[in-house]
Short mmCIF file of C-alpha atoms and ligand atoms in Angstrom, two decimals:
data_model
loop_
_atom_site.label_atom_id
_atom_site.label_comp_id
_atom_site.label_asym_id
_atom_site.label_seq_id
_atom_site.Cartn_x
_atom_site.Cartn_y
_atom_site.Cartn_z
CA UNK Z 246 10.16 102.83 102.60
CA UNK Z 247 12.22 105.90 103.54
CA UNK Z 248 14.21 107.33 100.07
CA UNK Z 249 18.10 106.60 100.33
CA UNK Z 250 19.64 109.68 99.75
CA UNK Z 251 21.77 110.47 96.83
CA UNK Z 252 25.64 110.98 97.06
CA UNK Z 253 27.11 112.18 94.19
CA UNK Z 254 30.70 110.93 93.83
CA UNK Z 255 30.97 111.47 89.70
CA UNK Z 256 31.81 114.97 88.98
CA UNK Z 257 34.88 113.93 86.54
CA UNK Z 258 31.80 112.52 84.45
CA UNK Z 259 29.19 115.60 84.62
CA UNK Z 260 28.67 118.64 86.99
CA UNK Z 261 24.82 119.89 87.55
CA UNK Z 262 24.51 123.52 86.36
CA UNK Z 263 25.47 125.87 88.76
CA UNK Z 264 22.04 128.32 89.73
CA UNK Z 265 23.87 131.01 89.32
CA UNK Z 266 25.00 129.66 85.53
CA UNK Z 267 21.08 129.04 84.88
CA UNK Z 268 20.35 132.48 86.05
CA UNK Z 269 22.44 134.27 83.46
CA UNK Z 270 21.35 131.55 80.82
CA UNK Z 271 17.80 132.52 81.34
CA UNK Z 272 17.38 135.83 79.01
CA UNK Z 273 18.98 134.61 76.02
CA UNK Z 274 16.44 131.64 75.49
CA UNK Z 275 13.13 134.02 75.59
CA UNK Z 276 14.30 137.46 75.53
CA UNK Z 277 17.40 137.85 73.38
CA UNK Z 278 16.97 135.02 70.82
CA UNK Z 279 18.40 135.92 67.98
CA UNK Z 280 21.04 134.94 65.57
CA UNK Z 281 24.34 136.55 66.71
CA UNK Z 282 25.37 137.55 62.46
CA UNK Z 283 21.93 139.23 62.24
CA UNK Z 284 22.17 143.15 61.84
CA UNK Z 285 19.03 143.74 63.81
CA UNK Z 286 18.65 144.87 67.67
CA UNK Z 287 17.74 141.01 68.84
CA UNK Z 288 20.74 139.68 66.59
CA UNK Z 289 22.73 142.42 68.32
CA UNK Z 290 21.75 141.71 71.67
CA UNK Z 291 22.92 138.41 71.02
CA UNK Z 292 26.53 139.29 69.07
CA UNK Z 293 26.77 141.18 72.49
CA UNK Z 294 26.42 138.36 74.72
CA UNK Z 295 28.83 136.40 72.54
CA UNK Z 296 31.07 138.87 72.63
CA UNK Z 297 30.96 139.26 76.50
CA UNK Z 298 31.46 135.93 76.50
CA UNK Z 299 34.38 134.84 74.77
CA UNK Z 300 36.49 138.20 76.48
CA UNK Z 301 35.59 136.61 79.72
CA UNK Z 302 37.22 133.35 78.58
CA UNK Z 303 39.75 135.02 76.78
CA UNK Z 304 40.53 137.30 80.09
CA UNK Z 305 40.59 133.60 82.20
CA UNK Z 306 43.26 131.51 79.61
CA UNK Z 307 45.25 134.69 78.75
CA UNK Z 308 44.84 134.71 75.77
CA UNK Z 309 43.35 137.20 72.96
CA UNK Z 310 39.34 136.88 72.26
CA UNK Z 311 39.56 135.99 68.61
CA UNK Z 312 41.81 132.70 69.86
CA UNK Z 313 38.73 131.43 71.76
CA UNK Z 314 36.40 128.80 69.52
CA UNK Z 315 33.27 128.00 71.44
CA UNK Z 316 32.18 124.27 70.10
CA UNK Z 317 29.98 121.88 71.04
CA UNK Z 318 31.67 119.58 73.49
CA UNK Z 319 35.06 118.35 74.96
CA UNK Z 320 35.22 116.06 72.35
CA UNK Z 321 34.45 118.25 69.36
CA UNK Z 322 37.23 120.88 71.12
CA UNK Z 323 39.42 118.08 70.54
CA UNK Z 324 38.73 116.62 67.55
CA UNK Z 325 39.12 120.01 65.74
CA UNK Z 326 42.38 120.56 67.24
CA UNK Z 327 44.40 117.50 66.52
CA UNK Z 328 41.97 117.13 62.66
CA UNK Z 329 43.04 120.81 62.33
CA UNK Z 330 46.36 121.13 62.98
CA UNK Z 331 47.04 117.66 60.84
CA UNK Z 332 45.05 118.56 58.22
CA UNK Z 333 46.80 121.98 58.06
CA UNK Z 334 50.14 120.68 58.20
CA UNK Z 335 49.73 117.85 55.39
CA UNK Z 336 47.70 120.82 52.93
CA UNK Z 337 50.99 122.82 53.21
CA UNK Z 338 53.62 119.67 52.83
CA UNK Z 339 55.03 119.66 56.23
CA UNK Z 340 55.26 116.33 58.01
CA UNK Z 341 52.54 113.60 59.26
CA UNK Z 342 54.11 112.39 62.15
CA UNK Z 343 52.52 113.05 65.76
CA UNK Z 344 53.44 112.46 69.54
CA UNK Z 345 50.86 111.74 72.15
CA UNK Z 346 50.41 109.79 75.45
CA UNK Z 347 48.66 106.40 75.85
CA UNK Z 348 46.08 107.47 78.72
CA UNK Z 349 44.54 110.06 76.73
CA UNK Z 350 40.68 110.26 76.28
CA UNK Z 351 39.12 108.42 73.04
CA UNK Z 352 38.49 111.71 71.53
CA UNK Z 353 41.90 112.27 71.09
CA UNK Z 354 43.03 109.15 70.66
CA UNK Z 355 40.79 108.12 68.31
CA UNK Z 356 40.79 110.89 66.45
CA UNK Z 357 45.07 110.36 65.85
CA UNK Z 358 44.29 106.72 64.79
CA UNK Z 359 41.82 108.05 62.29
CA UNK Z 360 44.66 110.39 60.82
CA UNK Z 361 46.66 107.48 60.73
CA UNK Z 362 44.15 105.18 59.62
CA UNK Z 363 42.84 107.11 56.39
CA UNK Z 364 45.36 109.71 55.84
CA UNK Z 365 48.52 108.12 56.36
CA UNK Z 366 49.88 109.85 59.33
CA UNK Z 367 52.08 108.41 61.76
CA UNK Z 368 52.21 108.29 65.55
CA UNK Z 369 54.75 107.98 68.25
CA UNK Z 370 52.84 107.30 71.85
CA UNK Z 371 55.11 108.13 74.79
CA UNK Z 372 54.94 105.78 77.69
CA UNK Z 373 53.89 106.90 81.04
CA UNK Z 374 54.91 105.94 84.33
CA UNK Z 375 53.14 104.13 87.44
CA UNK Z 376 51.40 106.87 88.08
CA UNK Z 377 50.47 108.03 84.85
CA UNK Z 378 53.10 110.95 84.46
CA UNK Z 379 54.32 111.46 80.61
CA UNK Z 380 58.21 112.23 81.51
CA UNK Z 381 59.14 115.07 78.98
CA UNK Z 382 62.80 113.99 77.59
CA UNK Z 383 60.62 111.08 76.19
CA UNK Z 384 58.59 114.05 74.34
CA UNK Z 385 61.78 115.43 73.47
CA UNK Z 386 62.88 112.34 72.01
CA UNK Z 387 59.68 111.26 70.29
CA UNK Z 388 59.56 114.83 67.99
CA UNK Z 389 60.68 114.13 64.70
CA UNK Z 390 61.39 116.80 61.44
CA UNK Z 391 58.06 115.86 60.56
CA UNK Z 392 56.20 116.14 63.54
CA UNK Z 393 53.57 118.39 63.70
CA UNK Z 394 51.50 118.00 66.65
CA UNK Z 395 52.50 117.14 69.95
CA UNK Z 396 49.17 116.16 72.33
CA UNK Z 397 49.12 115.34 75.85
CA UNK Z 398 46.38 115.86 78.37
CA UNK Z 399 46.72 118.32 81.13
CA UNK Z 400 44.81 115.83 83.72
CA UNK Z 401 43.67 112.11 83.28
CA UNK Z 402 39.90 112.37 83.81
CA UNK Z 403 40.25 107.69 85.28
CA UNK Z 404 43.25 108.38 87.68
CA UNK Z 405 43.46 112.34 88.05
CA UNK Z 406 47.27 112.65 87.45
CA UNK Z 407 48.28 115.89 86.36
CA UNK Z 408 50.87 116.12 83.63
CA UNK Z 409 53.91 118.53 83.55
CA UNK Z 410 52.42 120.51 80.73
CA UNK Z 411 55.11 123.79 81.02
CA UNK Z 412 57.92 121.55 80.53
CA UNK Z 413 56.53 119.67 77.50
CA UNK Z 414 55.06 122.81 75.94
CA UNK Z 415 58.70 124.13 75.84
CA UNK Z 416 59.99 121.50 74.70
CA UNK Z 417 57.51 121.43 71.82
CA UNK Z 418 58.23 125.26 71.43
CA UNK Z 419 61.82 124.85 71.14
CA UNK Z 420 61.54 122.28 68.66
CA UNK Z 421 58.80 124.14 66.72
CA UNK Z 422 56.00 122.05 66.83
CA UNK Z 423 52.84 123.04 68.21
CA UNK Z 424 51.49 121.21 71.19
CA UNK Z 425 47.75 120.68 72.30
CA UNK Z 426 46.44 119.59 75.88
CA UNK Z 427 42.97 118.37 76.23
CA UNK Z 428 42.18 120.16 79.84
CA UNK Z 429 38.99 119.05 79.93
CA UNK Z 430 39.12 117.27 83.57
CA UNK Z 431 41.50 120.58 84.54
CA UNK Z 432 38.78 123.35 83.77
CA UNK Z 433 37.47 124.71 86.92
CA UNK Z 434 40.51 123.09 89.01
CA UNK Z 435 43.70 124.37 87.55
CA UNK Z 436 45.37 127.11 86.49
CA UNK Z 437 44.75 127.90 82.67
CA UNK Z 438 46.75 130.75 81.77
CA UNK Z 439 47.87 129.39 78.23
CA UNK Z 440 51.01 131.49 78.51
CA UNK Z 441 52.60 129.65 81.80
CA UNK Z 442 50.81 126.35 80.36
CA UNK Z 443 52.79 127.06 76.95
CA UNK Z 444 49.81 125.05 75.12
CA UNK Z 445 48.99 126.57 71.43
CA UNK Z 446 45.90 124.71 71.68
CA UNK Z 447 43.58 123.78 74.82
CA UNK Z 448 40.38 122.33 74.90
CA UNK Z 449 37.37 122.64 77.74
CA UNK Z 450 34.29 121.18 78.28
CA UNK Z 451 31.50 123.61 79.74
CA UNK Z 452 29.67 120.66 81.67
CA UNK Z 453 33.35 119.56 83.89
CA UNK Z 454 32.54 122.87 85.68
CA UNK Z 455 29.25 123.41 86.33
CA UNK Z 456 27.83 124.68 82.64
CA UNK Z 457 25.20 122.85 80.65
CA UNK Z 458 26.43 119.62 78.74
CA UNK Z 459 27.04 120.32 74.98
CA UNK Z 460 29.28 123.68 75.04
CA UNK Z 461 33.25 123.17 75.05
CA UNK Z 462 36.06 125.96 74.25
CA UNK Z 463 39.27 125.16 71.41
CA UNK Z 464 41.36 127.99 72.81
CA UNK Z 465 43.95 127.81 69.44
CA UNK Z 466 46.89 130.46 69.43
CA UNK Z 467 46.94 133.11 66.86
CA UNK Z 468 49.40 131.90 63.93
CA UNK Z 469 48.65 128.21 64.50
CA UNK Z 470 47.54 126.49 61.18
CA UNK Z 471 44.23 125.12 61.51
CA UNK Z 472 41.24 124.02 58.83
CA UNK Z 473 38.06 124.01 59.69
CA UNK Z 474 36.49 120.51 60.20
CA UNK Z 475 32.85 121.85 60.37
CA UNK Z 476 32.24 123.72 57.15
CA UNK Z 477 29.60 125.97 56.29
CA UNK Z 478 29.20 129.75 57.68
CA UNK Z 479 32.09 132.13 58.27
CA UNK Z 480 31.35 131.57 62.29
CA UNK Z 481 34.06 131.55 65.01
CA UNK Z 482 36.41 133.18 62.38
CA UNK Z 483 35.96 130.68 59.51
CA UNK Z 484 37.37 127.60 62.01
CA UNK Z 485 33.49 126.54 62.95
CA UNK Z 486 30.41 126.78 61.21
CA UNK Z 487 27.41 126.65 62.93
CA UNK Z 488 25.24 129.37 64.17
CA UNK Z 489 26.28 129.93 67.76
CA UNK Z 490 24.41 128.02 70.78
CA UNK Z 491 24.75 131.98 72.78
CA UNK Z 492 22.77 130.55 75.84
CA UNK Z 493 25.02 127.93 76.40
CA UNK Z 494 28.37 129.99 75.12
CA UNK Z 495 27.01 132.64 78.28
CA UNK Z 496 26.55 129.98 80.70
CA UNK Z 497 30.00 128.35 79.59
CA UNK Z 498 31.71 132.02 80.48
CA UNK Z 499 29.46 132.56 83.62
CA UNK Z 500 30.54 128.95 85.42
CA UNK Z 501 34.33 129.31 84.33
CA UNK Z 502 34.21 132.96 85.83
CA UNK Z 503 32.65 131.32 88.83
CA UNK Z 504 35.00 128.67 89.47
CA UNK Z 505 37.63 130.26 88.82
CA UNK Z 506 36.92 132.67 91.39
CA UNK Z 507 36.22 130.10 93.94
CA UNK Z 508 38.91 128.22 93.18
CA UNK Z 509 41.45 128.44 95.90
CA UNK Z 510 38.81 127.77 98.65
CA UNK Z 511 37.28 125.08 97.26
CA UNK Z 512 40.75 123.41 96.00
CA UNK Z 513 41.69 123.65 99.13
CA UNK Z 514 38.11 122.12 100.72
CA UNK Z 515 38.03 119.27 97.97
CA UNK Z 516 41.27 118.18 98.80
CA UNK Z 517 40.90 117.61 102.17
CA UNK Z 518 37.98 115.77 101.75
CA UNK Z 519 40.13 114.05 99.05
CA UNK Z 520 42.61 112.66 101.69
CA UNK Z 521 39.94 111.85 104.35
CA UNK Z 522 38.07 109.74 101.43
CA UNK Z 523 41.79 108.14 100.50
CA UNK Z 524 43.19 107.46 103.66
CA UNK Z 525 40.04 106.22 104.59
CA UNK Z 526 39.76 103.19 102.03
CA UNK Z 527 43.02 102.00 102.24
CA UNK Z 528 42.79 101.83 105.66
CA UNK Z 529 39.07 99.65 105.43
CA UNK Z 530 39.99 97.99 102.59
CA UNK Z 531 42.78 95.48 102.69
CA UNK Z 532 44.75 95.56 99.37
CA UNK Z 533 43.03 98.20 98.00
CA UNK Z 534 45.51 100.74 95.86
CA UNK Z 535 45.68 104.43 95.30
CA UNK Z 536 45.88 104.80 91.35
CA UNK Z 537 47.37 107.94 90.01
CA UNK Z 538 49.94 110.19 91.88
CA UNK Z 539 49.61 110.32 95.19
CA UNK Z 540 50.24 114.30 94.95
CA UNK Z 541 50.30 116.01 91.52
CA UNK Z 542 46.25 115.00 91.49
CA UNK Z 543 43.32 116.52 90.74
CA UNK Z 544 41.68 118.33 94.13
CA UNK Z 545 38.41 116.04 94.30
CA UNK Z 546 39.90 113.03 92.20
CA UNK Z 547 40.42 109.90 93.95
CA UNK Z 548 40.81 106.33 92.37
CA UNK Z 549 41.69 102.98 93.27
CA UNK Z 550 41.79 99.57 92.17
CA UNK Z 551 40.34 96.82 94.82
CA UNK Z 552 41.36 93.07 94.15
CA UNK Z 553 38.92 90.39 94.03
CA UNK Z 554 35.92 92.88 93.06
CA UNK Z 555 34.56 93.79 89.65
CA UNK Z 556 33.57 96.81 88.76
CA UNK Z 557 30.18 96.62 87.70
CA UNK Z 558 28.94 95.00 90.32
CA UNK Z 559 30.63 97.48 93.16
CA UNK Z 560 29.30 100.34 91.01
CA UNK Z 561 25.85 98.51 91.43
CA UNK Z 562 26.12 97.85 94.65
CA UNK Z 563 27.20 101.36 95.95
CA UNK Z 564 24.39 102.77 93.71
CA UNK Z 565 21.71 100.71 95.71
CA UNK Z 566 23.33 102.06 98.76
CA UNK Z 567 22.46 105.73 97.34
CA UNK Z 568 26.42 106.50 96.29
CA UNK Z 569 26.75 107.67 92.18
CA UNK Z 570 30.52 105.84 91.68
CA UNK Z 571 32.35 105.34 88.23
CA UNK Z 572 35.30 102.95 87.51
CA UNK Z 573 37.36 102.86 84.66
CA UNK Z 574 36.57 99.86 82.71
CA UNK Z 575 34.54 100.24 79.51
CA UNK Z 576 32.06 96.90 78.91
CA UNK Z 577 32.20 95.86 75.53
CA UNK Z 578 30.03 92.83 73.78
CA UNK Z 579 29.40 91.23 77.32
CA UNK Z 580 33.64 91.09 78.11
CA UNK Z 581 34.70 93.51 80.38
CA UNK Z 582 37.96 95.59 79.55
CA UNK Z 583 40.57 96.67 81.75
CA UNK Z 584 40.99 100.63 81.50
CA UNK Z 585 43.82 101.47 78.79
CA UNK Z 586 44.90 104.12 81.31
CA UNK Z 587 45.53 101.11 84.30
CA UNK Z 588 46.65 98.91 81.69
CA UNK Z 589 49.64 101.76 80.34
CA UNK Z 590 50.21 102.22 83.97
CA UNK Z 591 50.92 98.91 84.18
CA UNK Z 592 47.94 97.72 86.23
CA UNK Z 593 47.97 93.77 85.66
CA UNK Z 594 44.64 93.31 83.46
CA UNK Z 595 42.65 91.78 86.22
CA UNK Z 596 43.45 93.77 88.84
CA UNK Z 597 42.69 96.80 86.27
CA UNK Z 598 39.07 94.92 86.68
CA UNK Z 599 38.22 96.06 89.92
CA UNK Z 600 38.73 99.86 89.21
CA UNK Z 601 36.38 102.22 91.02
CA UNK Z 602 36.79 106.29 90.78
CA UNK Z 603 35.25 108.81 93.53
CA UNK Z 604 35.20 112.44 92.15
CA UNK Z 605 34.15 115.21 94.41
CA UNK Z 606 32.39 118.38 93.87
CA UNK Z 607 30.81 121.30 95.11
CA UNK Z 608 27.79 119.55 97.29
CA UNK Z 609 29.93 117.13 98.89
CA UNK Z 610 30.64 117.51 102.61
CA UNK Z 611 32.59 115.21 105.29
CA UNK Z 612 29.15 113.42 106.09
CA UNK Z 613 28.90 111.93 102.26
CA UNK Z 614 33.15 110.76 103.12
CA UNK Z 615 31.95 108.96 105.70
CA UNK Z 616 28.66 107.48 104.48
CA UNK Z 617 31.00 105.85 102.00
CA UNK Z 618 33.57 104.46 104.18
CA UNK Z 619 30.68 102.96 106.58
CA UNK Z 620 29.35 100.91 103.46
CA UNK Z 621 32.18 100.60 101.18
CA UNK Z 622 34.04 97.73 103.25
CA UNK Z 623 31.03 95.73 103.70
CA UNK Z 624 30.32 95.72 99.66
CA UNK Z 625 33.77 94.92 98.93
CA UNK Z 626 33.84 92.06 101.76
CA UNK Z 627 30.37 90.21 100.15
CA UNK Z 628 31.98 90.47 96.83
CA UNK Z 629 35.04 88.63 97.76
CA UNK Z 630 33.49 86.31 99.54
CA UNK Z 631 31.57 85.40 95.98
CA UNK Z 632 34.71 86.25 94.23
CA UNK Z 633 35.71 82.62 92.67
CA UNK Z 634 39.68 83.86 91.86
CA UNK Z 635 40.08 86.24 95.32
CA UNK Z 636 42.72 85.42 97.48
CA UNK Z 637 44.05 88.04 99.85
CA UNK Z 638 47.81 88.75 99.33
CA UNK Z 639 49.61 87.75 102.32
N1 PLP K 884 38.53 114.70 77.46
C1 PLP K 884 38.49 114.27 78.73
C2 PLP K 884 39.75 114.15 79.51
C3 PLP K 884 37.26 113.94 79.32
O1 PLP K 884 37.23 113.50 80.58
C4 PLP K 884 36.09 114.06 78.54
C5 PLP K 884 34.78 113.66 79.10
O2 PLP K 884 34.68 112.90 80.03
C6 PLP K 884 36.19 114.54 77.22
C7 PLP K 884 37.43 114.84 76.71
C8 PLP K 884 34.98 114.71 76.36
O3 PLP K 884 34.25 115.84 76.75
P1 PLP K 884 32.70 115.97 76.31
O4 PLP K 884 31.93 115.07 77.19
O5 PLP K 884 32.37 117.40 76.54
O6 PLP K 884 32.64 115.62 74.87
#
């Protein structure tokens, strides 16, 4: 039996590294090993690279080089910002209360319901609209006196909608309050100068854009109040202890460097492979609906939700036929749930059930497009045909 061959349609989920990334990765596992807060020539070698490394960052977000935080993850990036800022705030008596969105990712959500869970903070979640947009006069109106965080994500990793972040950041500026974006499904894609953004804190993930997993970035403007969450060692200025990972922190810099150098081109090529991949299913597949903004997307993000199919099976399906697929639905204890980005869309809660997400990336041409819309209609169709609540709308 002849191997199927592998389309990769996940890249909101995980990038591979980059060869280029693994290249300048190489020296600091064997050659230049040593701990960056040593005074020796290895420890300096290393303190080097680190240094090297967060400038190039720093040069990318436009920001200054003490302001970049290299942490483990996406996750940890935001958990430090939002536990930070909160935990800053309430130390020097100055309000509990703070505003975020209902389609963020757990690790800001979460991490708010924890604050409000255990430490008595309050939150104010702003609705969004059909296509997942946070509409900043609801921002406006959500800041209280006591607010002192406001959080919304720069792009929804499930439906790819890109917020207005400028608008909200000023609006948080004017009203004093800091304001954090988790641009973790942005990195690579979008512009990230924190200046035009108006973010005081941002927060990357090294393995979005073609870094190893377990690196991220907390870019955190100088002046905002922020306690460590990670305690131990004076490292990345006394906001988080742990001696640095510098292979990883170096391939981190060297794969935002290269995509952000590529950018325009390959916006520009994802997106039209984007379209092609759109148009293409809701013209095969009856019913089936775009989720997310048509436009303000991300370049290689594209997302639907197909009646009378569930998830899991289509995403089993399409991996037998060779095609790597994600949807948004989390399966929990045997029950499926509907996506609580669909459902604060509005989705209705079955239809959120038949979610399936195609993200495109750097080894994707116009051949893989169309390998999916050849198979993709005939899945769907044998699901329906088993599907005991399907009807087609007429
Ligand atoms: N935020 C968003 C929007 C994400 O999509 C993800 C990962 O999928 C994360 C945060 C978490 O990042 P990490 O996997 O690096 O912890």
């Amino acid at each position: 039996m002849t191997e199927k061959r592998t389309i990769y349609l996940d890249h909101s989920a995980s990038t591979p590294v980059d060869p280029r990334v693994v290249e300048a990765m190489l020296p600091y596992f064997t050659e230049h090993y040593g701990n960056a807060s040593g005074l020796h020539r290895q420890a300096r070698a290393s303190a080097r690279a680190l240094d090297q490394a967060r400038r190039d960052v720093a040069e990318i977000l436009g920001c200054k080089p003490k302001e970049v935080i290299f942490t483990s993850c996406g996750s940890e990036s935001d958990n430090l910002a939002i536990r930070g800022v909160a935990w800053a705030s309430k130390l020097a008596g100055k309000g509990q209360h703070l505003v975020t969105s209902p389609i963020e990712h757990h690790a800001v959500s979460h991490t708010i319901d924890q604050l409000c869970e255990l430490f008595g903070f309050e939150q104010t979640v702003v609705p969004v609209d059909e296509h997942g947009l946070v509409n900043p006069d609801d921002v406006a109106r959500a800041i209280r006196p006591d607010t002192v965080l406001v959080s919304v994500m720069y792009a929804n990793n499930e439906v790819g909608t890109i917020e207005p972040l400028a608008e909200i950041g000023a609006i948080a500026r004017e009203r004093g309050v800091p304001f954090h974006t988790d641009a973790v499904q942005a990195g690579g894609y979008l512009d990230l100068n924190v200046d035009r953004l108006n973010v005081d804190l941002l927060s990357l993930s090294g393995h979005k854009f073609y870094a190893p997993k377990g690196v991220g970035v907390l870019y955190v403007r100088q002046g905002t109040p922020l306690l460590p969450q990670q305690t131990g060692g004076g490292h990345e200025g006394g906001r988080r202890a742990g001696t640095e990972n510098i292979p990883y922190i170096v391939g981190l810099a060297a794969a935002l460097r290269l995509a952000h150098d590529e950018r325009e081109s390959e916006n520009a090529r994802l997106a039209a492979l984007r379209d092609r991949l759109v148009d293409g299913v809701l013209a095969a597949i009856s019913d089936a609906q775009l989720t997310g903004h048509p436009e303000r997307r991300l370049p290689g993000h594209a997302s639907f939700v197909i009646p009378g199919v569930e998830a899991d099976g289509l995403l089993m399906h399409l991996d037998m036929a060779g095609v790597c697929a994600a949807s948004g639905s989390a399966c929990t204890s045997g029950m499926p749930e509907p996506s609580h980005v669909l459902v604060a869309m509005g989705v209705e809660h079955t239809l959120a059930l038949g979610a399936l997400r195609l993200t495109l990336g750097r080894s994707n041409t116009q051949a893989d497009v169309d390998y999916v819309l050849e198979i993709l209609p005939g899945i769907v169709d044998r699901l329906r045909t088993t599907s005991p609540v399907y009807a087609p709308v007429v």
